[in-house]
PDB file of C-alpha atoms in Angstrom:
ATOM      1  CA  UNK A   1     107.366  69.243 152.289  1.00  0.00           C
ATOM      2  CA  UNK A   2     103.840  68.757 150.976  1.00  0.00           C
ATOM      3  CA  UNK A   3     104.673  70.131 147.563  1.00  0.00           C
ATOM      4  CA  UNK A   4     107.602  67.754 147.219  1.00  0.00           C
ATOM      5  CA  UNK A   5     105.555  64.735 148.169  1.00  0.00           C
ATOM      6  CA  UNK A   6     102.550  65.765 146.060  1.00  0.00           C
ATOM      7  CA  UNK A   7     104.548  66.611 142.978  1.00  0.00           C
ATOM      8  CA  UNK A   8     106.688  63.466 143.455  1.00  0.00           C
ATOM      9  CA  UNK A   9     103.611  61.270 143.525  1.00  0.00           C
ATOM     10  CA  UNK A  10     102.166  63.053 140.507  1.00  0.00           C
ATOM     11  CA  UNK A  11     105.475  62.680 138.677  1.00  0.00           C
ATOM     12  CA  UNK A  12     105.484  58.930 139.377  1.00  0.00           C
ATOM     13  CA  UNK A  13     101.954  58.612 138.115  1.00  0.00           C
ATOM     14  CA  UNK A  14     101.842  60.970 135.131  1.00  0.00           C
ATOM     15  CA  UNK A  15     105.526  61.342 134.219  1.00  0.00           C
ATOM     16  CA  UNK A  16     108.083  63.753 135.677  1.00  0.00           C
ATOM     17  CA  UNK A  17     108.390  65.840 132.499  1.00  0.00           C
ATOM     18  CA  UNK A  18     104.651  66.379 132.163  1.00  0.00           C
ATOM     19  CA  UNK A  19     104.279  67.315 135.830  1.00  0.00           C
ATOM     20  CA  UNK A  20     107.319  69.571 135.778  1.00  0.00           C
ATOM     21  CA  UNK A  21     105.993  71.386 132.687  1.00  0.00           C
ATOM     22  CA  UNK A  22     102.707  71.998 134.497  1.00  0.00           C
ATOM     23  CA  UNK A  23     104.587  73.083 137.610  1.00  0.00           C
ATOM     24  CA  UNK A  24     106.785  75.567 135.758  1.00  0.00           C
ATOM     25  CA  UNK A  25     103.768  77.024 133.981  1.00  0.00           C
ATOM     26  CA  UNK A  26     101.924  77.401 137.300  1.00  0.00           C
ATOM     27  CA  UNK A  27     105.036  78.935 138.857  1.00  0.00           C
ATOM     28  CA  UNK A  28     105.281  81.455 136.013  1.00  0.00           C
ATOM     29  CA  UNK A  29     101.701  82.608 136.488  1.00  0.00           C
ATOM     30  CA  UNK A  30     102.106  82.506 140.283  1.00  0.00           C
ATOM     31  CA  UNK A  31     105.040  84.922 140.039  1.00  0.00           C
ATOM     32  CA  UNK A  32     102.997  87.139 137.712  1.00  0.00           C
ATOM     33  CA  UNK A  33     100.258  87.228 140.380  1.00  0.00           C
ATOM     34  CA  UNK A  34     102.618  89.173 142.654  1.00  0.00           C
ATOM     35  CA  UNK A  35     102.263  92.149 140.310  1.00  0.00           C
ATOM     36  CA  UNK A  36      98.548  92.423 141.084  1.00  0.00           C
ATOM     37  CA  UNK A  37      98.783  92.016 144.868  1.00  0.00           C
ATOM     38  CA  UNK A  38      98.056  95.181 146.800  1.00  0.00           C
ATOM     39  CA  UNK A  39      97.801  93.940 150.391  1.00  0.00           C
ATOM     40  CA  UNK A  40     100.182  92.079 152.675  1.00  0.00           C
ATOM     41  CA  UNK A  41      97.744  89.195 153.140  1.00  0.00           C
ATOM     42  CA  UNK A  42      97.534  88.741 149.384  1.00  0.00           C
ATOM     43  CA  UNK A  43     101.304  88.729 149.141  1.00  0.00           C
ATOM     44  CA  UNK A  44     101.508  85.953 151.727  1.00  0.00           C
ATOM     45  CA  UNK A  45      98.789  83.953 149.956  1.00  0.00           C
ATOM     46  CA  UNK A  46     100.642  84.146 146.676  1.00  0.00           C
ATOM     47  CA  UNK A  47     103.921  83.298 148.450  1.00  0.00           C
ATOM     48  CA  UNK A  48     102.398  80.156 149.954  1.00  0.00           C
ATOM     49  CA  UNK A  49     101.124  78.962 146.550  1.00  0.00           C
ATOM     50  CA  UNK A  50     104.350  79.777 144.675  1.00  0.00           C
ATOM     51  CA  UNK A  51     106.412  78.196 147.475  1.00  0.00           C
ATOM     52  CA  UNK A  52     104.335  75.018 147.352  1.00  0.00           C
ATOM     53  CA  UNK A  53     104.823  74.779 143.567  1.00  0.00           C
ATOM     54  CA  UNK A  54     108.522  75.674 143.746  1.00  0.00           C
ATOM     55  CA  UNK A  55     109.172  73.049 146.411  1.00  0.00           C
ATOM     56  CA  UNK A  56     107.192  70.516 144.354  1.00  0.00           C
ATOM     57  CA  UNK A  57     109.116  71.046 141.163  1.00  0.00           C
ATOM     58  CA  UNK A  58     112.603  70.708 142.674  1.00  0.00           C
ATOM     59  CA  UNK A  59     112.738  66.898 143.058  1.00  0.00           C
ATOM     60  CA  UNK A  60     111.454  66.431 139.531  1.00  0.00           C
ATOM     61  CA  UNK A  61     114.654  67.924 138.044  1.00  0.00           C
ATOM     62  CA  UNK A  62     116.639  64.971 139.373  1.00  0.00           C
ATOM     63  CA  UNK A  63     114.224  62.548 137.689  1.00  0.00           C
ATOM     64  CA  UNK A  64     114.442  64.450 134.397  1.00  0.00           C
ATOM     65  CA  UNK A  65     118.243  64.333 134.557  1.00  0.00           C
ATOM     66  CA  UNK A  66     118.295  60.654 135.466  1.00  0.00           C
ATOM     67  CA  UNK A  67     115.863  59.720 132.699  1.00  0.00           C
ATOM     68  CA  UNK A  68     117.432  61.798 129.956  1.00  0.00           C
ATOM     69  CA  UNK A  69     121.203  61.888 130.329  1.00  0.00           C
ATOM     70  CA  UNK A  70     123.811  59.150 130.434  1.00  0.00           C
ATOM     71  CA  UNK A  71     125.193  58.182 133.835  1.00  0.00           C
ATOM     72  CA  UNK A  72     128.669  59.403 132.896  1.00  0.00           C
ATOM     73  CA  UNK A  73     127.294  63.004 132.702  1.00  0.00           C
ATOM     74  CA  UNK A  74     125.333  63.040 135.992  1.00  0.00           C
ATOM     75  CA  UNK A  75     127.885  65.080 137.958  1.00  0.00           C
ATOM     76  CA  UNK A  76     128.197  67.672 135.206  1.00  0.00           C
ATOM     77  CA  UNK A  77     124.457  68.024 134.597  1.00  0.00           C
ATOM     78  CA  UNK A  78     123.507  68.152 138.290  1.00  0.00           C
ATOM     79  CA  UNK A  79     126.378  70.559 139.024  1.00  0.00           C
ATOM     80  CA  UNK A  80     125.408  72.822 136.126  1.00  0.00           C
ATOM     81  CA  UNK A  81     121.782  72.778 137.178  1.00  0.00           C
ATOM     82  CA  UNK A  82     122.672  73.678 140.770  1.00  0.00           C
ATOM     83  CA  UNK A  83     125.053  76.402 139.598  1.00  0.00           C
ATOM     84  CA  UNK A  84     122.398  77.965 137.354  1.00  0.00           C
ATOM     85  CA  UNK A  85     119.840  77.929 140.171  1.00  0.00           C
ATOM     86  CA  UNK A  86     122.315  79.407 142.599  1.00  0.00           C
ATOM     87  CA  UNK A  87     123.258  82.198 140.197  1.00  0.00           C
ATOM     88  CA  UNK A  88     119.603  83.020 139.600  1.00  0.00           C
ATOM     89  CA  UNK A  89     118.755  83.017 143.290  1.00  0.00           C
ATOM     90  CA  UNK A  90     121.788  85.167 144.172  1.00  0.00           C
ATOM     91  CA  UNK A  91     121.378  87.759 141.387  1.00  0.00           C
ATOM     92  CA  UNK A  92     117.575  87.958 141.654  1.00  0.00           C
ATOM     93  CA  UNK A  93     117.496  90.185 144.742  1.00  0.00           C
ATOM     94  CA  UNK A  94     120.169  92.468 143.304  1.00  0.00           C
ATOM     95  CA  UNK A  95     118.322  92.839 139.995  1.00  0.00           C
ATOM     96  CA  UNK A  96     114.992  93.215 141.820  1.00  0.00           C
ATOM     97  CA  UNK A  97     116.429  96.083 143.850  1.00  0.00           C
ATOM     98  CA  UNK A  98     117.835  97.758 140.749  1.00  0.00           C
ATOM     99  CA  UNK A  99     114.508  97.379 138.956  1.00  0.00           C
ATOM    100  CA  UNK A 100     112.674  98.892 141.934  1.00  0.00           C
ATOM    101  CA  UNK A 101     115.146 101.767 142.160  1.00  0.00           C
ATOM    102  CA  UNK A 102     114.811 102.427 138.429  1.00  0.00           C
ATOM    103  CA  UNK A 103     111.039 102.076 137.979  1.00  0.00           C
ATOM    104  CA  UNK A 104     109.660 102.595 141.499  1.00  0.00           C
ATOM    105  CA  UNK A 105     107.790  99.298 141.334  1.00  0.00           C
ATOM    106  CA  UNK A 106     108.564  95.592 141.236  1.00  0.00           C
ATOM    107  CA  UNK A 107     106.070  94.980 138.387  1.00  0.00           C
ATOM    108  CA  UNK A 108     108.732  94.784 135.637  1.00  0.00           C
ATOM    109  CA  UNK A 109     110.585  92.183 137.667  1.00  0.00           C
ATOM    110  CA  UNK A 110     107.458  90.024 137.999  1.00  0.00           C
ATOM    111  CA  UNK A 111     106.696  90.355 134.325  1.00  0.00           C
ATOM    112  CA  UNK A 112     110.297  89.443 133.459  1.00  0.00           C
ATOM    113  CA  UNK A 113     110.174  86.447 135.815  1.00  0.00           C
ATOM    114  CA  UNK A 114     106.902  85.398 134.186  1.00  0.00           C
ATOM    115  CA  UNK A 115     108.596  85.540 130.755  1.00  0.00           C
ATOM    116  CA  UNK A 116     111.548  83.470 131.969  1.00  0.00           C
ATOM    117  CA  UNK A 117     109.155  80.959 133.476  1.00  0.00           C
ATOM    118  CA  UNK A 118     107.283  80.660 130.156  1.00  0.00           C
ATOM    119  CA  UNK A 119     110.611  80.197 128.376  1.00  0.00           C
ATOM    120  CA  UNK A 120     111.630  77.448 130.800  1.00  0.00           C
ATOM    121  CA  UNK A 121     108.261  75.782 130.325  1.00  0.00           C
ATOM    122  CA  UNK A 122     108.681  75.821 126.544  1.00  0.00           C
ATOM    123  CA  UNK A 123     112.244  74.447 126.744  1.00  0.00           C
ATOM    124  CA  UNK A 124     111.141  71.565 128.974  1.00  0.00           C
ATOM    125  CA  UNK A 125     108.013  70.886 126.941  1.00  0.00           C
ATOM    126  CA  UNK A 126     110.072  70.427 123.790  1.00  0.00           C
ATOM    127  CA  UNK A 127     113.045  68.734 125.501  1.00  0.00           C
ATOM    128  CA  UNK A 128     114.252  65.559 123.840  1.00  0.00           C
ATOM    129  CA  UNK A 129     116.406  63.000 125.663  1.00  0.00           C
ATOM    130  CA  UNK A 130     120.150  62.844 125.130  1.00  0.00           C
ATOM    131  CA  UNK A 131     120.784  60.409 122.276  1.00  0.00           C
ATOM    132  CA  UNK A 132     121.658  56.944 123.520  1.00  0.00           C
ATOM    133  CA  UNK A 133     125.141  55.798 122.582  1.00  0.00           C
ATOM    134  CA  UNK A 134     125.190  52.863 120.247  1.00  0.00           C
ATOM    135  CA  UNK A 135     126.229  49.623 121.877  1.00  0.00           C
ATOM    136  CA  UNK A 136     129.334  47.968 120.523  1.00  0.00           C
ATOM    137  CA  UNK A 137     128.603  44.930 118.440  1.00  0.00           C
ATOM    138  CA  UNK A 138     130.857  41.947 118.255  1.00  0.00           C
ATOM    139  CA  UNK A 139     132.106  41.235 114.806  1.00  0.00           C
ATOM    140  CA  UNK A 140     130.881  37.951 113.449  1.00  0.00           C
ATOM    141  CA  UNK A 141     133.734  35.627 112.518  1.00  0.00           C
TER     142      UNK A 141
END
């Protein structure tokens, strides 16, 4: 709740794209921090920080979509975004278990998640809005 309100206010003030880029970068390094945690208390501390950031970034996606895509594509873009998120969240535990079974540690999973987070940050940082459709002009008679 606090992350959503805080990031929402920051997005309104500084721009949703800028705040989301910062949030994705912070999330990437937050996930990487799990690799260095050795105690349960540290795990919970990192989880609180990453959860705060994750919750904060979620509402900004809707703003990015609204500001950068034509209204006729809203259903497709929001549906695709939700599908991608659902696929990632549903396959993550399976892949995490396979990684642990293979390597005996979750560290490769955290490093891989960090890399994906950096890639998402780069994509959003260089994202350009969907080109506006030219408006029809009336022919002069």
